[in-house]
PDB file of C-alpha atoms in Angstrom:
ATOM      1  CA  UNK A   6      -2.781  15.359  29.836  1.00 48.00           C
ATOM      2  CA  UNK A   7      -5.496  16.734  27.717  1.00 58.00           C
ATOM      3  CA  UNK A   8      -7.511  14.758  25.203  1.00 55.00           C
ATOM      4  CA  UNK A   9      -5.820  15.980  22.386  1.00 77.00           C
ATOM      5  CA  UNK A  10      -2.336  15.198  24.161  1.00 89.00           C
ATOM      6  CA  UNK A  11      -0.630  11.808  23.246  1.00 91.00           C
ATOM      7  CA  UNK A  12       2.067  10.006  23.856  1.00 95.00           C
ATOM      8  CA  UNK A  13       3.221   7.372  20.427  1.00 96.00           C
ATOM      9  CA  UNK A  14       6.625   4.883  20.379  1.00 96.00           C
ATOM     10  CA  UNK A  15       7.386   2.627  17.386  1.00 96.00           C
ATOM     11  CA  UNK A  16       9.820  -0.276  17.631  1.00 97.00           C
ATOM     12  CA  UNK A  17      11.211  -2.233  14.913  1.00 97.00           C
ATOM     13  CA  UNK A  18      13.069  -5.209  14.752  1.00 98.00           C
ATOM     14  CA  UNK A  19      14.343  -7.453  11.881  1.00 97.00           C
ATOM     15  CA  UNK A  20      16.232 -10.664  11.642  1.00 97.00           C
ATOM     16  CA  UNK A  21      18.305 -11.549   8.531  1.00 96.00           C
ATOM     17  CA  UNK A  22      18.072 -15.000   7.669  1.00 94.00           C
ATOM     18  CA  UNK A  23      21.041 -16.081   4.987  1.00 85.00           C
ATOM     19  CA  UNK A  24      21.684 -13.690   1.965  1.00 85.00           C
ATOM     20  CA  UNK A  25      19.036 -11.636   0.848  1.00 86.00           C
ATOM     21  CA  UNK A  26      16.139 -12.522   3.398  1.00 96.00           C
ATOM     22  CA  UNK A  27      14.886 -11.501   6.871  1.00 97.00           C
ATOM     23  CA  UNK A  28      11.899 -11.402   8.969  1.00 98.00           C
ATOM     24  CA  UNK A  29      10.853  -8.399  11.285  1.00 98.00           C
ATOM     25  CA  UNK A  30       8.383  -6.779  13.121  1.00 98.00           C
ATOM     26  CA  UNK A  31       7.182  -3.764  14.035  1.00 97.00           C
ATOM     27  CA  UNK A  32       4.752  -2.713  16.590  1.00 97.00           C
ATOM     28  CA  UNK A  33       3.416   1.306  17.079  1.00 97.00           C
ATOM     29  CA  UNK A  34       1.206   2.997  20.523  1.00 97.00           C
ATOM     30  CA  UNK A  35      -0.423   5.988  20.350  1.00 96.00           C
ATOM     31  CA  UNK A  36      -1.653   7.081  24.041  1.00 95.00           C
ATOM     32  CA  UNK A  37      -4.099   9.439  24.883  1.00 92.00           C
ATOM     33  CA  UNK A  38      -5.889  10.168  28.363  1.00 89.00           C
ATOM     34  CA  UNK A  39      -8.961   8.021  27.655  1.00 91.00           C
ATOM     35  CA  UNK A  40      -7.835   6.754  24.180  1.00 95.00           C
ATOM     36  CA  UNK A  41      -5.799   4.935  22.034  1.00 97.00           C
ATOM     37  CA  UNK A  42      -4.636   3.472  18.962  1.00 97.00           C
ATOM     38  CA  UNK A  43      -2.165   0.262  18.679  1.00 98.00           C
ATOM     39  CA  UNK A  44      -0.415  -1.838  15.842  1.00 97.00           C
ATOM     40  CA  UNK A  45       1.280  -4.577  15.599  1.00 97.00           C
ATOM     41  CA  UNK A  46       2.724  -6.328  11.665  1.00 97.00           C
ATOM     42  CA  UNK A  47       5.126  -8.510  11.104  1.00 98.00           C
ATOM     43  CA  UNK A  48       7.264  -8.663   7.685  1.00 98.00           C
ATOM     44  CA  UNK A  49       8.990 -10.325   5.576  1.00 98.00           C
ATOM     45  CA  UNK A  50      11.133 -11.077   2.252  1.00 97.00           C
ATOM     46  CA  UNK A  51      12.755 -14.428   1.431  1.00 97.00           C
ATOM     47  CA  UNK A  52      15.004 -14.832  -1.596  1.00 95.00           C
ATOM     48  CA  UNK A  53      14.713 -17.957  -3.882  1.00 91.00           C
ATOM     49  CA  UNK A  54      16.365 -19.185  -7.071  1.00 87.00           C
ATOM     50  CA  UNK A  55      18.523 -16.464  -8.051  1.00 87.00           C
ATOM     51  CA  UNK A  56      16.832 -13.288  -8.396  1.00 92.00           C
ATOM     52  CA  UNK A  57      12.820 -14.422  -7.015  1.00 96.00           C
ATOM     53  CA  UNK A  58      11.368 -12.764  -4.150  1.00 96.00           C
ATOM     54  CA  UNK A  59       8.458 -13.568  -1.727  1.00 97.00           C
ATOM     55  CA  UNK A  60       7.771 -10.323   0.413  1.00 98.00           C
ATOM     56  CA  UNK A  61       5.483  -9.676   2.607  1.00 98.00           C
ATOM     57  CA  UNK A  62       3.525  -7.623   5.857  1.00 97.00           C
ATOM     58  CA  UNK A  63       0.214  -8.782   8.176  1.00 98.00           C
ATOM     59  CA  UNK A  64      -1.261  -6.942  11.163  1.00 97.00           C
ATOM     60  CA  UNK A  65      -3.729  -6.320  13.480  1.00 98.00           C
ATOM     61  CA  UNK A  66      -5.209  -3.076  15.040  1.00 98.00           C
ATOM     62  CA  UNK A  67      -6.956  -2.089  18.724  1.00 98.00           C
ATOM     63  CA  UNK A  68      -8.220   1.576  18.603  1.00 98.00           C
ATOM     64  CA  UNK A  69     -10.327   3.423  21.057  1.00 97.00           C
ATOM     65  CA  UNK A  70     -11.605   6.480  20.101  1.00 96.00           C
ATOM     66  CA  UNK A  71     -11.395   9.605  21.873  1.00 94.00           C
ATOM     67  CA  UNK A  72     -14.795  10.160  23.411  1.00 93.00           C
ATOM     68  CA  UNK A  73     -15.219  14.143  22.359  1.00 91.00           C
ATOM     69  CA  UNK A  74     -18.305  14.370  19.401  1.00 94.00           C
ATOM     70  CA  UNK A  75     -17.078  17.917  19.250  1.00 92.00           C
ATOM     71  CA  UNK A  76     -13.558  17.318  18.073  1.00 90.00           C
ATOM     72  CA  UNK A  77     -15.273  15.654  14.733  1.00 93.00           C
ATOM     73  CA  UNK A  78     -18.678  14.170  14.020  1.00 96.00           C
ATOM     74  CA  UNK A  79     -19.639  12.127  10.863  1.00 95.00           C
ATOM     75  CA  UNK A  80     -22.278   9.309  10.328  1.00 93.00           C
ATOM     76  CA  UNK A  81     -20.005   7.757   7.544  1.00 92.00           C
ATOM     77  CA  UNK A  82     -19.528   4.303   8.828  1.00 94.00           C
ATOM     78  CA  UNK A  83     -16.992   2.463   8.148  1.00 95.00           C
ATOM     79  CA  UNK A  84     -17.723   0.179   5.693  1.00 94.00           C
ATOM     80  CA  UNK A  85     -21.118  -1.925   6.568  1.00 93.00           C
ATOM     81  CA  UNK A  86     -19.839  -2.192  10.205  1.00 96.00           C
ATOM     82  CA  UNK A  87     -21.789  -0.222  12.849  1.00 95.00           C
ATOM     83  CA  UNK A  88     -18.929   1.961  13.981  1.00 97.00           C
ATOM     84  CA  UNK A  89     -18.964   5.723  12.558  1.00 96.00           C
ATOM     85  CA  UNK A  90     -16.115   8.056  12.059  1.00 95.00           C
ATOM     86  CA  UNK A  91     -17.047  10.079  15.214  1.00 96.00           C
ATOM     87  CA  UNK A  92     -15.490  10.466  18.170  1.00 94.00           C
ATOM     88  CA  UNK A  93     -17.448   8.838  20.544  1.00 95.00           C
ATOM     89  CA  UNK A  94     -15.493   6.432  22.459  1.00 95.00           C
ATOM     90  CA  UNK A  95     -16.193   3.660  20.482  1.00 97.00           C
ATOM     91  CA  UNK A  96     -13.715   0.313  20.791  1.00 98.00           C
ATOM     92  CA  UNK A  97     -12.650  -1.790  17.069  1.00 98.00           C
ATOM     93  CA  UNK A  98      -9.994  -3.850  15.750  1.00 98.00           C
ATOM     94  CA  UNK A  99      -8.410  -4.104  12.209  1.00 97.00           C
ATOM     95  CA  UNK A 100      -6.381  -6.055  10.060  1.00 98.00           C
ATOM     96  CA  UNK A 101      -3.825  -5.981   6.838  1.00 97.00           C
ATOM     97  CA  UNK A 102      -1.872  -7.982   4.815  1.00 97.00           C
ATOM     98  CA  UNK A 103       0.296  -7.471   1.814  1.00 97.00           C
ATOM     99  CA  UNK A 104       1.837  -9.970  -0.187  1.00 98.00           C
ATOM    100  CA  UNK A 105       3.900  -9.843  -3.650  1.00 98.00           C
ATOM    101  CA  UNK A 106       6.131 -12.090  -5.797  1.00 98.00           C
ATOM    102  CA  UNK A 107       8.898 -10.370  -7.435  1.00 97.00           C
ATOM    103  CA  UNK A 108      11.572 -11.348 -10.144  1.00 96.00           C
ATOM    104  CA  UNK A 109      14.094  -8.295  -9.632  1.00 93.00           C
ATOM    105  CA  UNK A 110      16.797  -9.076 -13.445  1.00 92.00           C
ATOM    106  CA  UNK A 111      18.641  -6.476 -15.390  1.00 90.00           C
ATOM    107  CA  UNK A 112      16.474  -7.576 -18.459  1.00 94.00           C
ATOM    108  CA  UNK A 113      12.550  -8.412 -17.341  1.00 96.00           C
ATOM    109  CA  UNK A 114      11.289  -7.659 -14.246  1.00 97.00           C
ATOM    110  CA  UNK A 115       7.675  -8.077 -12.619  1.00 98.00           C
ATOM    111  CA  UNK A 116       5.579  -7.995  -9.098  1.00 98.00           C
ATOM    112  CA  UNK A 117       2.622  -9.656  -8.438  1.00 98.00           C
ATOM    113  CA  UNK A 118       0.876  -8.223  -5.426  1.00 98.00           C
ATOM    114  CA  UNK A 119      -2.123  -8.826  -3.492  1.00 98.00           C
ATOM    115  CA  UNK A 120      -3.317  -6.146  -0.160  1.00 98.00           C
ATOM    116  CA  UNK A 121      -5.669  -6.543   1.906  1.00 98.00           C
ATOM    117  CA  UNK A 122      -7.013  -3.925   4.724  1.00 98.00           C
ATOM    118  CA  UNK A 123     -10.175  -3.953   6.637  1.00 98.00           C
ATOM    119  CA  UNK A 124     -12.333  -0.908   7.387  1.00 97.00           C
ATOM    120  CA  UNK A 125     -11.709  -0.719  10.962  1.00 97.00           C
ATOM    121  CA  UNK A 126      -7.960  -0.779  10.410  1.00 97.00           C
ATOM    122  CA  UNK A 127      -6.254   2.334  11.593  1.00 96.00           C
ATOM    123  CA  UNK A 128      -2.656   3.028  12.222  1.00 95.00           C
ATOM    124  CA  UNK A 129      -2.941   6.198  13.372  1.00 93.00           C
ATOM    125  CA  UNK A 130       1.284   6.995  13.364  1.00 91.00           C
ATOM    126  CA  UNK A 131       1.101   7.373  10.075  1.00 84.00           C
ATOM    127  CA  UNK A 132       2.320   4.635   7.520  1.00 78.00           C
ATOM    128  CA  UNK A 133      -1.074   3.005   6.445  1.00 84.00           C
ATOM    129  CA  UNK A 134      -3.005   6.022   4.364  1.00 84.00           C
ATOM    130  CA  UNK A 135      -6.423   4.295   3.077  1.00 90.00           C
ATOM    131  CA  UNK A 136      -8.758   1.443   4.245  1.00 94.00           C
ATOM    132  CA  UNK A 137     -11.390  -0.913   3.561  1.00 96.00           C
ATOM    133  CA  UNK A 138      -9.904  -2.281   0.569  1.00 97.00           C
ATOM    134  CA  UNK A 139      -8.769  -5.488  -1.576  1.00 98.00           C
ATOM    135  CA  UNK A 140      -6.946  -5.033  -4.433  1.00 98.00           C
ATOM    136  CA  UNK A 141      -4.605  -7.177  -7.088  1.00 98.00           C
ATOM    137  CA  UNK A 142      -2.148  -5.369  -8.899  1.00 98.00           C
ATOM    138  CA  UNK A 143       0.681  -6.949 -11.657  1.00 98.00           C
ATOM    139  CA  UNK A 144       3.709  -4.899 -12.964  1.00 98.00           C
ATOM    140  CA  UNK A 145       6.301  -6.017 -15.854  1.00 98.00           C
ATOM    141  CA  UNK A 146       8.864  -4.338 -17.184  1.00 97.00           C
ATOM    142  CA  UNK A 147      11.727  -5.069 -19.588  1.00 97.00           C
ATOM    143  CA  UNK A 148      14.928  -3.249 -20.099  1.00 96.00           C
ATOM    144  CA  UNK A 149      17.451  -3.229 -22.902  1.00 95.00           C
ATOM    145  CA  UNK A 150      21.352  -1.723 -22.387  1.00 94.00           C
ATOM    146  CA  UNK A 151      22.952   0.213 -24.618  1.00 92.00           C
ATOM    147  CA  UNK A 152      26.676   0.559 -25.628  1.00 88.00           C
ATOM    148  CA  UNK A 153      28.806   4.054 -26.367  1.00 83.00           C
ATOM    149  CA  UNK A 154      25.236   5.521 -26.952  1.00 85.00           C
ATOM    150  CA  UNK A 155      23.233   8.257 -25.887  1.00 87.00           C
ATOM    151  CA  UNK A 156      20.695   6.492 -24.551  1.00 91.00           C
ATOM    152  CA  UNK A 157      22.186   4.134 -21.873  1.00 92.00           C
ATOM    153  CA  UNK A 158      18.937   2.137 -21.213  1.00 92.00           C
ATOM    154  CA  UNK A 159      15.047   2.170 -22.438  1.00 95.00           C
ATOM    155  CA  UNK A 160      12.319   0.049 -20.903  1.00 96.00           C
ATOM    156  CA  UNK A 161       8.596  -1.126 -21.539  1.00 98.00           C
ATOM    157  CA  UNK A 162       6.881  -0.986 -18.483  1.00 97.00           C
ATOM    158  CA  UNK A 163       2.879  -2.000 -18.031  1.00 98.00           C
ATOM    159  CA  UNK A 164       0.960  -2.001 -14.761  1.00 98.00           C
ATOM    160  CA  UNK A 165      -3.073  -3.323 -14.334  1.00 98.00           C
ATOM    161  CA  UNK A 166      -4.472  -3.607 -11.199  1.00 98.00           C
ATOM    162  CA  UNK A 167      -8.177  -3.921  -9.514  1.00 98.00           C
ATOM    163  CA  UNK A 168      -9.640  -2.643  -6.694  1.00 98.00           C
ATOM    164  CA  UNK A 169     -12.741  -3.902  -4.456  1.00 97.00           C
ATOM    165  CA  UNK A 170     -13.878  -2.244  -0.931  1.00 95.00           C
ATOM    166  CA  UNK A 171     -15.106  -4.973   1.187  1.00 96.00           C
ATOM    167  CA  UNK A 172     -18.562  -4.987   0.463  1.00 94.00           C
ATOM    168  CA  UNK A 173     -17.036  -6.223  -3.133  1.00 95.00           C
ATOM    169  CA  UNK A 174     -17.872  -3.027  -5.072  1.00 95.00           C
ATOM    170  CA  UNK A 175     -15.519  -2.803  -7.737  1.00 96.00           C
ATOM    171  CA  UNK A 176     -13.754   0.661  -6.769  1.00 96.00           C
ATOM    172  CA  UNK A 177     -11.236   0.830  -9.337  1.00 97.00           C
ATOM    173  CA  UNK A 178      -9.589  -0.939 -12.982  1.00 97.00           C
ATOM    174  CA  UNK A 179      -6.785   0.398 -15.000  1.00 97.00           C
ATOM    175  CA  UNK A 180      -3.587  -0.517 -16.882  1.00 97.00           C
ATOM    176  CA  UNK A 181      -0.959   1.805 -17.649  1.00 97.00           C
ATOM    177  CA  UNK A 182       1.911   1.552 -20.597  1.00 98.00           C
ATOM    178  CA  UNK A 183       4.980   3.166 -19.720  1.00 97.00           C
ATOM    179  CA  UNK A 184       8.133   3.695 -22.121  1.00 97.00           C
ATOM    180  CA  UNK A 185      10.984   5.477 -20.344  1.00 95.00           C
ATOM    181  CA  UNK A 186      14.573   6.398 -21.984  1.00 95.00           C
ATOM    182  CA  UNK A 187      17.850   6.886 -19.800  1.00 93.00           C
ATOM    183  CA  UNK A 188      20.057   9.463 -21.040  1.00 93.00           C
ATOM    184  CA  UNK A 189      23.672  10.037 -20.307  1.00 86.00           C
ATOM    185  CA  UNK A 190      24.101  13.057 -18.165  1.00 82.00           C
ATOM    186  CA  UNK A 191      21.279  11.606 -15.353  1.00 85.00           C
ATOM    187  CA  UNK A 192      18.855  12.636 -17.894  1.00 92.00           C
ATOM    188  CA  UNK A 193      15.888  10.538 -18.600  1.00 91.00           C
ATOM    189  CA  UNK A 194      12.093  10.605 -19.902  1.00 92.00           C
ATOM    190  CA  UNK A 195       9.039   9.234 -19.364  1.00 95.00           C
ATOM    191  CA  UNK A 196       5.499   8.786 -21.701  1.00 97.00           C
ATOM    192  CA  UNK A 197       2.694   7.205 -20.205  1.00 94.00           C
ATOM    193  CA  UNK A 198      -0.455   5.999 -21.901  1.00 96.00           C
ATOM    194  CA  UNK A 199      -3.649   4.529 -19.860  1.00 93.00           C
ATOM    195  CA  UNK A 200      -6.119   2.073 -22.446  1.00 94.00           C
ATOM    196  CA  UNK A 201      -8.149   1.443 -19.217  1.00 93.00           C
ATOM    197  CA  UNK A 202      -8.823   3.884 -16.337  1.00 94.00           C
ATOM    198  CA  UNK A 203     -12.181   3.122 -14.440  1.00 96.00           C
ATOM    199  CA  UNK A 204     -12.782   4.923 -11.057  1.00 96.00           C
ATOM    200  CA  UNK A 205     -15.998   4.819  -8.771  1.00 95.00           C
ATOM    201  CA  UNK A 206     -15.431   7.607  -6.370  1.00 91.00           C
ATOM    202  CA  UNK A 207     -18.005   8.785  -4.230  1.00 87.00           C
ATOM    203  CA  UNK A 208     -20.970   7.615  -6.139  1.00 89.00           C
ATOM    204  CA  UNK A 209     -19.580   8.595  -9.273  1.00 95.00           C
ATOM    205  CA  UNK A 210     -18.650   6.274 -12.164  1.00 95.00           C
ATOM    206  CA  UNK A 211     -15.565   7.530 -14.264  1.00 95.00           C
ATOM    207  CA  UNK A 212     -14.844   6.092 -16.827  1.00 92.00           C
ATOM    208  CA  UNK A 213     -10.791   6.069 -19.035  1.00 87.00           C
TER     209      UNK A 213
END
C-alpha cells in the first residue's frame, strides 16, 4: 500500500443499564503503511429523578504521522507543544472529555455542559472537528402549549457559553436569545438576537 492508502474500522458497543441509561464505547483505527491514527472514548448517560440527565464521553488518542513533508508542510504548532502540523513522522497522544447535565420537561428545559480537547487530539475518522479547546456552555429554554390555536407551541430559548484554547486565551463569549413559534401545518419560525458576541480569530479581536 501507498502512503496515502489506509485501512480505518470503528466498533461500537453500548450497554443499557435500567430505563433510560447505558454505558458504551467506541474505539476507531486508521492504518497507513508507516502511519497511523487511533481512538478510543467511552460514553455515557444515566437517568435520575424523573426527567435529569448526566451524559457524558472521555478519550484518548495515539497518532503517527505520515512521514512525507511534501504531502503538507506548516510550522503552526499545535498549541505550545513542539509538534507542527507537518508531516514528518512525528509520534503524539490526545485527550477529550465532554460532560453535561440536562433536565429534558415539556415546560423548562436546560444543559449545562463542559468539553474539553487537547491540541494533540486527533480523530482522524471523522467525528471530532476542532481542537485545543475548553469551553463552558449553558442552554435554557421554556415552552408553553397551546389549545385549538394556531400556534401549537412558542418557546424562550437563551444560550451563553465561553471558550479558552489551552494556553487560557479567551477565544470566544456570547449569549444568544431565541423566540421560536410552532405553527399548525409543520410550520414554525425562528428570531434570534445576540447582546454578546466576542470572537478572537486569528489574531483578530471581534467584537458583538
Amino acid at each position: 500500500a501507498s502512503a496515502r492508502e489506509s485501512w480505518s474500522n470503528i466498533v461500537r458497543g453500548k450497554y443499557n443499564i435500567g430505563k433510560g441509561s447505558f454505558v458504551g464505547g467506541l474505539i476507531t483505527t486508521r492504518n497507513f503503511a508507516d502511519a497511523h491514527n487511533y481512538v478510543g472514548t467511552l460514553d455515557w448517560e444515566f437517568l435520575f429523578g424523573k426527567n435529569f440527565y448526566l451524559t457524558g464521553q472521555a478519550g484518548l488518542t495515539n497518532t503517527k504521522e505520515i512521514n512525507d513533508p511534501s504531502l503538507f508542510s506548516n510550522d503552526r504548532r499545535f498549541g505550545s507543544t513542539s509538534y507542527t502540523a507537518t508531516f514528518d513522522g512525528e509520534r503524539y497522544n490526545g485527550s477529550g472529555y465532554q460532560i453535561d447535565i440536562t433536565r429534558n420537561a415539556g415546560d423548562y428545559s436546560f444543559d449545562l455542559g463542559t468539553t474539553g480537547v487537547s491540541p494533540t487530539f486527533q480523530a482522524q475518522d471523522g467525528f471530532i472537528t476542532s481542537n485545543d479547546f475548553r469551553q463552558v456552555t449553558y442552554w435554557q429554554g421554556y415552552t408553553v402549549y397551546f389549545d385549538k390555536s394556531f400556534v401549537e407551541r412558542a418557546s424562550l430559548q437563551t444560550n451563553s457559553g465561553v471558550k479558552f484554547n489551552f494556553d487560557g486565551t479567551r477565544k470566544f463569549e456570547g449569549t444568544s436569545i431565541e423566540v421560536q413559534a410552532n405553527l399548525k401545518g409543520q410550520t414554525y419560525f425562528n428570531v434570534f438576537y445576540y447582546p454578546l458576541q466576542e470572537e478572537l480569530f486569528h489574531g483578530v479581536q471581534f467584537h458583538n
